[in-house]
mmCIF file of C-alpha atoms in Angstrom:
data_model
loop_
_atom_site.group_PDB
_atom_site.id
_atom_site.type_symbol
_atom_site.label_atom_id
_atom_site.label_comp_id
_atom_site.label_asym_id
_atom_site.label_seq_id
_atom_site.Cartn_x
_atom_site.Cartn_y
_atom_site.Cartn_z
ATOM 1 C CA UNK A 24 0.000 0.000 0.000
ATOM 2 C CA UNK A 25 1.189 3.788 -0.928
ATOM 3 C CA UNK A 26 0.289 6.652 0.587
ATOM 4 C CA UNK A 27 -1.368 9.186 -1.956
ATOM 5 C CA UNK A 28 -1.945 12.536 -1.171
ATOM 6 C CA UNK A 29 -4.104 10.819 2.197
ATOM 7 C CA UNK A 30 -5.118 8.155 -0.138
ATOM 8 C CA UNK A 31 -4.232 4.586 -0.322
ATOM 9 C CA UNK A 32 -2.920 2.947 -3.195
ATOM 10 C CA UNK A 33 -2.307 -0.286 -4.385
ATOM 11 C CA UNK A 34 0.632 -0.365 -7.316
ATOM 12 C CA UNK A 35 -0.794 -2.475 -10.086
ATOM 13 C CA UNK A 36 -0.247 -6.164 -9.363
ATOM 14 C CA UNK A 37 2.673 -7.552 -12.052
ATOM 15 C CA UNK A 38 2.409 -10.300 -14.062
ATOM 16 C CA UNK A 39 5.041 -13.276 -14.910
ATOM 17 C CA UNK A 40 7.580 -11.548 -16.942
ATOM 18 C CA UNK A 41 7.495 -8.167 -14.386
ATOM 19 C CA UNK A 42 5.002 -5.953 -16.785
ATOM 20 C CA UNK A 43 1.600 -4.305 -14.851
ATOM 21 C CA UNK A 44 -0.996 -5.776 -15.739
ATOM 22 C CA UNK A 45 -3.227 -3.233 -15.371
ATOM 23 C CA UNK A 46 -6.190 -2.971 -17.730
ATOM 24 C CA UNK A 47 -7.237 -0.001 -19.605
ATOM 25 C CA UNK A 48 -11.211 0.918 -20.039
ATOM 26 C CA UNK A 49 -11.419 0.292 -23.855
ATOM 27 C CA UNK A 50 -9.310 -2.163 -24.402
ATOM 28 C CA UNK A 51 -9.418 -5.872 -26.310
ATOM 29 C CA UNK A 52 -8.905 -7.218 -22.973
ATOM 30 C CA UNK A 53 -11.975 -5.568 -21.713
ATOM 31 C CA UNK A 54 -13.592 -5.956 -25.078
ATOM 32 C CA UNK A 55 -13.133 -9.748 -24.706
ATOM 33 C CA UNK A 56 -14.666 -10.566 -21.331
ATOM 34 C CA UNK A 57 -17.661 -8.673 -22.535
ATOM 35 C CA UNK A 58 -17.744 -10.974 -25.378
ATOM 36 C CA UNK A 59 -17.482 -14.199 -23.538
ATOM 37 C CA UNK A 60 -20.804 -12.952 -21.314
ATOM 38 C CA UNK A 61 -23.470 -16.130 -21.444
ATOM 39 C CA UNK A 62 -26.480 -15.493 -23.564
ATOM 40 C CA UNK A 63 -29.850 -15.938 -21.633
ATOM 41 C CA UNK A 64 -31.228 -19.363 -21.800
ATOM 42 C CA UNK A 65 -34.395 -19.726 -23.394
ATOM 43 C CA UNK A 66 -37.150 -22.115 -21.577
ATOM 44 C CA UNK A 67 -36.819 -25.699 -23.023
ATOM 45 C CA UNK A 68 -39.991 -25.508 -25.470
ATOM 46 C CA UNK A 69 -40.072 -22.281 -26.569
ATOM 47 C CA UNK A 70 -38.575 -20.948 -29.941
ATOM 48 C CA UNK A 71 -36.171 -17.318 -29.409
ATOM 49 C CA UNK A 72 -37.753 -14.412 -31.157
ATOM 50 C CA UNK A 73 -35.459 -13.387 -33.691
ATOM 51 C CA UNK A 74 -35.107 -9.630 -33.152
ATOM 52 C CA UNK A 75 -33.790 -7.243 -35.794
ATOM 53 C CA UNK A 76 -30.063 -5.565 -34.552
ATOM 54 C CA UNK A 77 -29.830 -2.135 -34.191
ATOM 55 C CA UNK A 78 -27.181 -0.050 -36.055
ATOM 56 C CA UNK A 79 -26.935 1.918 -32.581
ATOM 57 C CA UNK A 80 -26.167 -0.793 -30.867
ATOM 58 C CA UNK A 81 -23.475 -1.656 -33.368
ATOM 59 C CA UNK A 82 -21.858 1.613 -32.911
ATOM 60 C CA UNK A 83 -21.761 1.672 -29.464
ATOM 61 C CA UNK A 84 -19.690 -1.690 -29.794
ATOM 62 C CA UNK A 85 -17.430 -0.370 -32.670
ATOM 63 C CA UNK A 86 -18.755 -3.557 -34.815
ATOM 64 C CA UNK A 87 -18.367 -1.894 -37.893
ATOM 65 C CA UNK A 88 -18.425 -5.028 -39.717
ATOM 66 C CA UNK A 89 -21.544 -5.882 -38.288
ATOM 67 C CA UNK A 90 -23.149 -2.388 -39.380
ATOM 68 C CA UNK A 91 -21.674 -2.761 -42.514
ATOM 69 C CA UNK A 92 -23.606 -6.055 -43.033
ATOM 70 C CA UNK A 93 -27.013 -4.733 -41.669
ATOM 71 C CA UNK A 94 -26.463 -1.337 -43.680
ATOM 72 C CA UNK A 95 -25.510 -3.093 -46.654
ATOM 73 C CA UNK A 96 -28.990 -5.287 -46.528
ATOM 74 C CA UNK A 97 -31.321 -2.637 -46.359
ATOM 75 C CA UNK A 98 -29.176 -1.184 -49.234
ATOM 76 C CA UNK A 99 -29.971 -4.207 -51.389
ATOM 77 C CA UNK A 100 -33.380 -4.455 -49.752
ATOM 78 C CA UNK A 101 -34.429 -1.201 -50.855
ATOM 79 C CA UNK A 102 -35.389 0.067 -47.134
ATOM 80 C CA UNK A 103 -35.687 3.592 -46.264
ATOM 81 C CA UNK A 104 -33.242 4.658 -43.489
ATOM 82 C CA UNK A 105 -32.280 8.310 -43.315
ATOM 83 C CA UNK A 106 -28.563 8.447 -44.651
ATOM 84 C CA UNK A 107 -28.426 5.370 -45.328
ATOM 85 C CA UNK A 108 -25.278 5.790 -48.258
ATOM 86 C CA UNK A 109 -23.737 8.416 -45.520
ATOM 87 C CA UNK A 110 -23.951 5.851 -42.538
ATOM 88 C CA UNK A 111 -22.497 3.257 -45.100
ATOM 89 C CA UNK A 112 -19.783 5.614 -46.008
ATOM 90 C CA UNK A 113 -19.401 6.317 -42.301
ATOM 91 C CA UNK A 114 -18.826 2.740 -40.860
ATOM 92 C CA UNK A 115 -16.596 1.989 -44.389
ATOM 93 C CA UNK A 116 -13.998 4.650 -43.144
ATOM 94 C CA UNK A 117 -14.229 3.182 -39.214
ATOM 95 C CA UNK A 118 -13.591 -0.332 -40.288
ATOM 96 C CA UNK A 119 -10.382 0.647 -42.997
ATOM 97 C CA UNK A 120 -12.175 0.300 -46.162
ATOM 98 C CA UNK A 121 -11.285 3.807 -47.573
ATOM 99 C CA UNK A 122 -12.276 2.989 -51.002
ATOM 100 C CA UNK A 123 -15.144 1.896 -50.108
ATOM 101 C CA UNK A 124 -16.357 4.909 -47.697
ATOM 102 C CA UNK A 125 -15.282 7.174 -51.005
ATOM 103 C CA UNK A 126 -17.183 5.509 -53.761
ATOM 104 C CA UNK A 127 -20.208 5.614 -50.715
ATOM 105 C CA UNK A 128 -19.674 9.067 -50.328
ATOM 106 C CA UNK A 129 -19.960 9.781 -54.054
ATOM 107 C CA UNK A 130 -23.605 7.600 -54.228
ATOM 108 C CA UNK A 131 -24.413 9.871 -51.364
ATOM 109 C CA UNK A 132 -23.028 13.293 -53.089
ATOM 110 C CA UNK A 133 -25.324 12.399 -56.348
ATOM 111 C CA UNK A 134 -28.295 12.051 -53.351
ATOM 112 C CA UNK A 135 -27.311 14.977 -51.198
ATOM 113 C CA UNK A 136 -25.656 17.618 -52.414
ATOM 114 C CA UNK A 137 -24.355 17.963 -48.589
ATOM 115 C CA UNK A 138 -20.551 20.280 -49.366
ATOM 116 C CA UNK A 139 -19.948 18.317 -46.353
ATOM 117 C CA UNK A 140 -18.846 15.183 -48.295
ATOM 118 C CA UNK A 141 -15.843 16.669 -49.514
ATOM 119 C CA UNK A 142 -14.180 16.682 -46.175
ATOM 120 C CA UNK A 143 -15.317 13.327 -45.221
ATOM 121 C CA UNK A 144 -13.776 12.347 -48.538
ATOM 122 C CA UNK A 145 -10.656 13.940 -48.150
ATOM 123 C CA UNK A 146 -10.360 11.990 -44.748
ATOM 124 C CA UNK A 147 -10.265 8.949 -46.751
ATOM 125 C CA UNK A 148 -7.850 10.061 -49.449
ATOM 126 C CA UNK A 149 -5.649 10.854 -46.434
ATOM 127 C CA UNK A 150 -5.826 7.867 -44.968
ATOM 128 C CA UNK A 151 -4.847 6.255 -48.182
ATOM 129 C CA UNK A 152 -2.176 8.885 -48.507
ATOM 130 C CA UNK A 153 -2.719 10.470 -51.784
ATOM 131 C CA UNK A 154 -2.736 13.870 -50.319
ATOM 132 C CA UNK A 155 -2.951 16.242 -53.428
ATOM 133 C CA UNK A 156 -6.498 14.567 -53.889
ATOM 134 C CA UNK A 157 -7.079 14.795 -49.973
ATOM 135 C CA UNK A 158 -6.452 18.515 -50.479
ATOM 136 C CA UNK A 159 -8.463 19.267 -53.797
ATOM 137 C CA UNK A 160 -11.630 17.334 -51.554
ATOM 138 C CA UNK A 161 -10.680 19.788 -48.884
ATOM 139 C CA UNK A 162 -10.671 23.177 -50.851
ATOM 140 C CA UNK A 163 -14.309 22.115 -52.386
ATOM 141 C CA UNK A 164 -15.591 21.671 -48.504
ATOM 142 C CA UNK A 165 -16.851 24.739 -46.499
ATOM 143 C CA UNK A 166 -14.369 26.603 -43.662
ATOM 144 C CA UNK A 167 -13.727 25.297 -40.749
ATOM 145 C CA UNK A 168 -11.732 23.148 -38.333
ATOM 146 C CA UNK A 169 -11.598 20.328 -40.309
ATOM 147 C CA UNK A 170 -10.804 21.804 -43.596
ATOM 148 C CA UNK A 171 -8.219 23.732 -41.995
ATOM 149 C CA UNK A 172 -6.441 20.526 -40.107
ATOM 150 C CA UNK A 173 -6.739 18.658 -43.783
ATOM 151 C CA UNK A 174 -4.888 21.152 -45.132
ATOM 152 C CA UNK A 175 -2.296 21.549 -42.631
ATOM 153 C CA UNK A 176 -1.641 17.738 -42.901
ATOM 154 C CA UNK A 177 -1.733 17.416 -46.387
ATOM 155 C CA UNK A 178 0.319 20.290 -46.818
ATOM 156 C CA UNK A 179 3.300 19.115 -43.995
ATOM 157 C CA UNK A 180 2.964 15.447 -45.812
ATOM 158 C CA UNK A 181 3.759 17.239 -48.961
ATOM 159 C CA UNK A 182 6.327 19.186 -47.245
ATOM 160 C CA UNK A 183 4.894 22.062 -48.655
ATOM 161 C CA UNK A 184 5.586 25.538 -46.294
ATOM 162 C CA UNK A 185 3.720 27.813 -48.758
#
């Protein structure tokens, strides 16, 4: 036990090789016994209600894949849901599928109109680091913070101090 400013402490218990083995909020460790939680049983007899998943519920898990695959359906199902290309577009860039979340954000561009896109586009050219494209995207977007941090990036990437 430490003494802490009148508090006590415990130093974080180390593991075999001498590390802490402290866990971080957020991390797979965390993410993992969440995972292994037991699934209610069901009464012998009685058939489980299969219940549509949320796309909230999916994003407040970080399962992009998982949002992909219900956004995705309802694509090819023809359902309305409100932004449907920009959510698409939106868990495409989460999950690492760049290419993806650009050619989404052009179906939702065509649909839009929103001079939001741009940025969000630029994002992914970033990411992908073809930053003269990342840049056009950005001049086409409106002012403000996030235009002006593209830039800046694109432009020290480029090593470009004009």
């Amino acid at each position: 036990q430490v003494q802490l400013g009148g508090l006590e402490a415990s130093p974080p218990r180390l593991g075999r090789q001498g590390r802490g083995t402290m866990i971080r909020p957020g991390t797979s460790l965390t993410k993992q016994k969440a995972k292994r939680a037991v699934a209610p049983k069901i009464a012998p007899g009685k058939k489980a209600e299969a219940s549509r998943p949320n796309l909230q519920e999916f994003l407040d898990k970080c399962d992009y894949v998982g949002a992909i695959t219900l956004l995705e359906f309802e694509r090819k199902a023809k359902e309305e849901r409100p932004h449907l290309l920009m959510w698409l577009a939106f868990t495409y860039f989460h999950n690492g599928d760049y290419t993806k979340a650009i050619a989404a954000y052009d179906d939702a561009m065509k649909k839009d109109k929103d001079i939001n896109i741009h940025l969000y586009k630029a994002c992914c050219y970033y990411a992908l680091t073809k930053y003269t494209e990342a840049e056009e995207e950005a001049k086409q977007g409106p002012d403000g913070g996030l235009k002006t941090r593209i830039l800046f990036h694109t432009a020290h990437k480029r090593n470009d101090e004009t």
